[in-house]
Amino acid sequence: MSHVIEMLGIRKEFPGIVANDNINLQVEEGEIHAILGENGAGKSTLMSILFGLYQADKGVIKVRGKEVSIKSPNDAFDLGIGMVHQHFQLVHNFTVAENIILGKEGGFVYDIKSASKKIKEISKHYGLEIEPDMVIEDITVGMQQRVEILKMLYRDADILIFDEPTAVLTPQEIDELMVIMKNLASEGKSIILITHKLDEIKRVAKRCTVIRRGKFIGVVDVATTSVNEMAAMMVGRPVSFKVEKAPKTPGEAVLEVENLNVLNNKGVLGVKDFSLSVRRGEIVGIAGVDGNGQTELVEAITGLRKIQSGSIKFLGEDISTLSIKDRNEKGLGHIPEDRQKRGLILSMPIASNMVIKDFDKAPFSKNGILNKDAIRDYSQEIVDKFDVRSGEGIDSLAGMLSGGNQQKAIIGREVTEDPDLLIAVQPTRGLDVGAIEFIHQAIVAQRDKGKAVLLVSFELDEIFNLSDRIAVINSGRLIDIVKTEETDVHDVGLMMAGIKAENKEENK
Amino acid sequence: MTKESTKVIKEPLKVKKVPSFLVSITAVILGVIAGSILILIIGKNPIVGFERLLFGAFSNKRRIGNTLSMSTQLILMGLSFSFAYKTGLFNIGGSGQMLMGGIVSTILGHYLPSSMPKPVYIMIVVIGAVLIGGLWGLIAGFLKAKFNVHEVVSSIMLNWIAYWLVYDFIPRFVKDQAIAVKSKPLDFSRTLGLEWLRKATGMSTLNLGFLFAIIACVVIWFILEKTTLGYNLKAVGANKYCAEYAGIKIQRSIMISMAIAGALAGLAGLTYYCGYSNLMEMGKMPNEGFDGIAVALLGNCSPIGVFFAAIFFGALKMGKGSLAATGIPTELADTIIATIIYFTATSVIIASFWNKIYKKRYEKKKAKLEGEEKK
Ligand SMILES: Nc1ncnc2c1ncn2[C@@H]1O[C@H](COP(=O)(O)OP(=O)(O)O)[C@@H](O)[C@H]1O
Ligand SMILES: [Mg+2]
C-alpha cells in the first residue's frame, strides 16, 4: 500500500533537550495511524514539524511519495494536511461559518451563503451535526472540536492530524469522536491520532507508532498487539495496570471525622453530617461524581476551609481549629487537586518548591537565613528518587515541567515528609500510564509503611485499584463505606448516584 | 534516572535568555532615540541637547553630588515599590508614606534638643521616619489582609490623609513666620548633611541619605535572596494559593511586606525633606511616589537594578535644568522619562527581540560545529 506521509530520520532539538531523535513515521492511505508516547515524548513536536510550525533539524518528509519542504501551515494546507490542535483556534463570538472561512486563502471573502451551504454538506456527509450559524461560545467543547474538523475538511484536507483530541471531552463525546474518525477513514481520509490513551488506540487505530523520550521505538499492528505490550513499548518496561497490594490489617485511627458540616462557595452546606475514619495501613478511597463535596471535605481537613460544626481528629486530637501550618507539622500531607494552582509555584525553581512547607525549619534555614546548599541537596534527593525529569534539574522552573513530572515532584515532596496521613486528591489526573503506575506505587508504599491514606478520585478504576475501603459521597453526604473486596463497580456507581444498596443492608 | 535519560537530556549549546538589564538598557536607548527625534522635530540639535543634559548632571563635583542626592529618594522609593511588588502588592502609597516620614523627621528636627549629639539625633530621626512610614504602609496592608480592601484604593486615600495631616502639622508645629506656606528651614546641623561631604562636593546637597539608600539596597537584596522572610514574601507574591496550601500566613505576609515598603518610603521622606531639602511645603504631594514606580520598572524590581535606574532618572531630573539654555524645553527630559517607562512596560517585546537574536546566533554556531564534526 502506498504511503501518504513518510517522515524519515526526523530530528529536532530544543535548548537542553532532543525532542525528536531520528524518528520515522509512515502513514498509509485511508488508515487511522496512532502515535503513542508519554507526555513529553515528542509527539506534538513531530506533528508540528509535519504541519510546518517547526522546521526539522534533519530528516526527510515525503507526501504521497514526493519529497516536500513544509515551511508554514499554509504549505501544509496546500499539501492537504490539516491539524486539530490541543487548544482550539476559534474566535469565540463568531459563528461556525465565519470561523471556518476566516483565514482561508483569499482572506475574508464574505460569501457566507455558499460557505454555509458547503459546510452543511460536509457536516451531513460525515455526521458532524454542525449548524453553520451557531456562535462558538454557545456550543459545547465537543462541538467546537467538530468545527475544527470541519475547518480542515472545508479546506479539502485529506490528511488529518488530531493532537490529543479526547483530553477535553466527556466519555460520550469521546464515543462520538471515535465514530466520526472511523467515518472519515472509510471515506479515504488518512488520520494521525496522537494520544497516550491505549484504549482509544485499540478502538480506532490500525497501526501505531510508538515513541519514547524523543526516540522511535517501533510500529505495531494494533489488532494483534496487546495493550500491555504497547504500554511496555511506550514506557520502556513492563507496566502493570493492577497495583500489587498485600493484605494488611489496619491499625489505630489516624483521621476521625465526625458529623462534619462544611459550607461550600455558594454559602450552603457542601459537606453534610459526614463521618469517616482512616486508620494506619489503609487507603480509604472517596468515590463520587465531581462536585459532590469532595473539595470541601478535603479543604476542611487540611485547614483551607473553615468548618461549620463537627470535629476532625488527628491521632485523637481535635485539629479543626488549628492553622494549616500546625496541621502540616502534626503530620498531614496533601497532594492537592489542582497541581498548578495549589501544588507548585510555577515561577520558582523546583528546589524552592521542594521546601515550600519547611523552608523556615532546620536544616533549610537557621535564624531566618536560608541554607541554599541544604535546600539543593534535599531537592536533588527528591528529584532523583521520584524521577522528576526536566531540562535543568532542580534549577528548572516548576512551570517548565510536564504535568507528570510536576505531579511526581509534588508527590515526592509530600511523601518524603513521611506524613501519618496522606490526602491524595485526583493524583493522576491527565497523566500517562507510566506516571500513573509510578504514583500509584508511591501511594501504596505509604500504606504499606503503616501510614493512613485518604484518596479522592473521580476515576472508579483508580478507586478500586488502590483502596482498601471505599466511601461513597453524594451531595455532601456519606452514602456508605464498604470494603473494596465486598463491592463492585455497579454498586458503587449506584451509590454515587445516591442510591444505597438497601437489600444488602437487610441481609446482614 | 537510567543512563538513557541523562543522555537525552544532554547539554548542547544553549540558547541564551536575555538578561533583564539588557532589556532595561534597550528601553533607555529607545527612549533616548525617541527624545532625539523630538528635539529634531523642534529644530534643535539632539547631540547638543544630550550633551547639555549630561553637563547639567555630571559636569562638576557639585552637580554630581546633587545628582546623587536627587537619586537618593528615587532609590528608596524604587526599592519600596519593588519590595511590595515582589509580594504581589501594588504600593501606590509611597507619596503618603514619604510625606509622613518627612513631617515626623521635620518635627523631630525642630523639637529635639540641639545639644543632642548628631549620631544619636540621626538615629532617632531615622527610627522615627522608618516607623511612621512603616505604620502608613502597615495600615494599607492591614486593610487588605483583614477586610480585603485593595491596597491601591487604601493607599491613595492614605496619601491624601498624609497630605492633609502635613498641611495641618506644618503651621501647627513648625511654622515659618516669614513664608506662611512652608515649614521653618532646619538648621544644617539638624539635617542629614555632613559638613565635610558638603565641602568635598562643592556645596552640593549630597548627604548621609545616599549612604542609607545604599545600605537599604543591600539589606533588601539580602532579605529577598537570603532569608526565610524573603522566600515567604516572594512565595505569596508568586502564587498565594500555593503559599496558603503550604501553611504560609498570607495575611501576615501582606502586612509585613507593606510595612517594610512603607518604612523605605518613610526613610525617603527623611532624606528628601531633611537632606536634599531642609523644609516642607504645604499642599505638595511629592512626585517621588510615582517616580519610584518608574524606577522599579526600569530596574526590574531588583535592588541593584533599582539603584542604577534611580541614578539614571536622577541625572535626567538634575540635568534638565541645563537644557533651557539651548532653547529645548525642559519638559523634554520628562518626555524621555515617560518614553523609557513606556518601553520598559512593553519589555516583553524587547525581550523577545533579543531572544530571537540569541537564537539566530545559536543556530549559526551549531551549524558551524556540525560542519566541523562532519570533517
Ligand atoms: N518550543 C519548545 N521549546 C523548548 N522545548 C520544547 C518546545 N516544545 C516542546 N519542547 C520540549 O520537547 C519535549 C517534547 O515535547 P512535546 O512534543 O510537546 O511532547 P508530547 O506532545 O509528546 O507530550 C518536551 O520535553 C518539551 O518540554
Ligand atoms: Mg503534546
PDB file of N, CA and C in Angstrom, chain A residues 28 51 59 72 152 166 175 199 230 240 275-276 291 307 317 343 388 396 432 456-457 472:
ATOM      1  N   GLU A  28      -0.272   5.077   5.987  1.00  0.00           N
ATOM      2  CA  GLU A  28      -0.862   4.565   4.753  1.00  0.00           C
ATOM      3  C   GLU A  28      -2.127   5.335   4.415  1.00  0.00           C
ATOM      4  N   PHE A  51       3.284  19.817  10.197  1.00  0.00           N
ATOM      5  CA  PHE A  51       2.313  20.866   9.906  1.00  0.00           C
ATOM      6  C   PHE A  51       2.990  22.206   9.601  1.00  0.00           C
ATOM      7  N   GLY A  59      16.335  15.257   8.462  1.00  0.00           N
ATOM      8  CA  GLY A  59      15.278  14.325   8.089  1.00  0.00           C
ATOM      9  C   GLY A  59      14.562  14.734   6.827  1.00  0.00           C
ATOM     10  N   SER A  72       5.494  26.332   6.403  1.00  0.00           N
ATOM     11  CA  SER A  72       4.480  27.010   7.212  1.00  0.00           C
ATOM     12  C   SER A  72       3.189  26.209   7.112  1.00  0.00           C
ATOM     13  N   MET A 152     -10.862  21.762   8.652  1.00  0.00           N
ATOM     14  CA  MET A 152      -9.911  21.012   7.823  1.00  0.00           C
ATOM     15  C   MET A 152     -10.588  20.492   6.571  1.00  0.00           C
ATOM     16  N   THR A 166      -8.999  13.796  22.738  1.00  0.00           N
ATOM     17  CA  THR A 166     -10.001  13.392  23.735  1.00  0.00           C
ATOM     18  C   THR A 166      -9.748  13.987  25.103  1.00  0.00           C
ATOM     19  N   ASP A 175     -16.920   8.907  22.524  1.00  0.00           N
ATOM     20  CA  ASP A 175     -17.560   7.899  21.673  1.00  0.00           C
ATOM     21  C   ASP A 175     -17.932   8.500  20.319  1.00  0.00           C
ATOM     22  N   ASP A 199      -6.655   2.654  25.288  1.00  0.00           N
ATOM     23  CA  ASP A 199      -7.959   2.094  24.884  1.00  0.00           C
ATOM     24  C   ASP A 199      -8.483   2.785  23.627  1.00  0.00           C
ATOM     25  N   MET A 230       1.895  -2.623  24.183  1.00  0.00           N
ATOM     26  CA  MET A 230       2.055  -1.233  23.743  1.00  0.00           C
ATOM     27  C   MET A 230       2.504  -0.345  24.900  1.00  0.00           C
ATOM     28  N   SER A 240       2.289  -2.612  34.928  1.00  0.00           N
ATOM     29  CA  SER A 240       1.142  -3.351  35.449  1.00  0.00           C
ATOM     30  C   SER A 240       0.024  -2.350  35.693  1.00  0.00           C
ATOM     31  N   SER A 275     -19.194  11.550  58.473  1.00  0.00           N
ATOM     32  CA  SER A 275     -18.295  10.877  59.411  1.00  0.00           C
ATOM     33  C   SER A 275     -17.476   9.834  58.673  1.00  0.00           C
ATOM     34  N   LEU A 276     -16.211   9.735  59.081  1.00  0.00           N
ATOM     35  CA  LEU A 276     -15.307   8.843  58.361  1.00  0.00           C
ATOM     36  C   LEU A 276     -14.061   8.651  59.199  1.00  0.00           C
ATOM     37  N   GLY A 291     -17.794  17.401  42.281  1.00  0.00           N
ATOM     38  CA  GLY A 291     -18.704  18.439  42.752  1.00  0.00           C
ATOM     39  C   GLY A 291     -19.711  17.962  43.785  1.00  0.00           C
ATOM     40  N   ILE A 307     -14.805  25.015  59.183  1.00  0.00           N
ATOM     41  CA  ILE A 307     -15.934  24.091  59.297  1.00  0.00           C
ATOM     42  C   ILE A 307     -17.091  24.773  60.011  1.00  0.00           C
ATOM     43  N   GLU A 317      -6.505  13.945  68.505  1.00  0.00           N
ATOM     44  CA  GLU A 317      -6.590  15.344  68.922  1.00  0.00           C
ATOM     45  C   GLU A 317      -7.427  16.131  67.917  1.00  0.00           C
ATOM     46  N   GLY A 343      -0.433  23.320  44.119  1.00  0.00           N
ATOM     47  CA  GLY A 343       0.661  22.403  44.398  1.00  0.00           C
ATOM     48  C   GLY A 343       2.052  22.983  44.224  1.00  0.00           C
ATOM     49  N   VAL A 388      11.981  12.872  38.695  1.00  0.00           N
ATOM     50  CA  VAL A 388      11.386  14.093  38.143  1.00  0.00           C
ATOM     51  C   VAL A 388      12.302  14.582  37.033  1.00  0.00           C
ATOM     52  N   SER A 396      15.295  24.078  37.179  1.00  0.00           N
ATOM     53  CA  SER A 396      14.201  24.340  36.235  1.00  0.00           C
ATOM     54  C   SER A 396      13.042  24.990  36.972  1.00  0.00           C
ATOM     55  N   ASP A 432       0.003  10.025  32.011  1.00  0.00           N
ATOM     56  CA  ASP A 432       0.056   8.835  31.183  1.00  0.00           C
ATOM     57  C   ASP A 432       0.327   7.593  32.029  1.00  0.00           C
ATOM     58  N   VAL A 456      -8.965  10.715  47.041  1.00  0.00           N
ATOM     59  CA  VAL A 456     -10.169  11.221  46.398  1.00  0.00           C
ATOM     60  C   VAL A 456      -9.951  11.135  44.902  1.00  0.00           C
ATOM     61  N   SER A 457     -10.862  10.482  44.202  1.00  0.00           N
ATOM     62  CA  SER A 457     -10.692  10.379  42.760  1.00  0.00           C
ATOM     63  C   SER A 457     -12.052  10.266  42.085  1.00  0.00           C
ATOM     64  N   VAL A 472     -18.484   6.337  49.685  1.00  0.00           N
ATOM     65  CA  VAL A 472     -19.135   6.971  48.545  1.00  0.00           C
ATOM     66  C   VAL A 472     -19.827   8.239  49.014  1.00  0.00           C
TER      67      VAL A 472
END
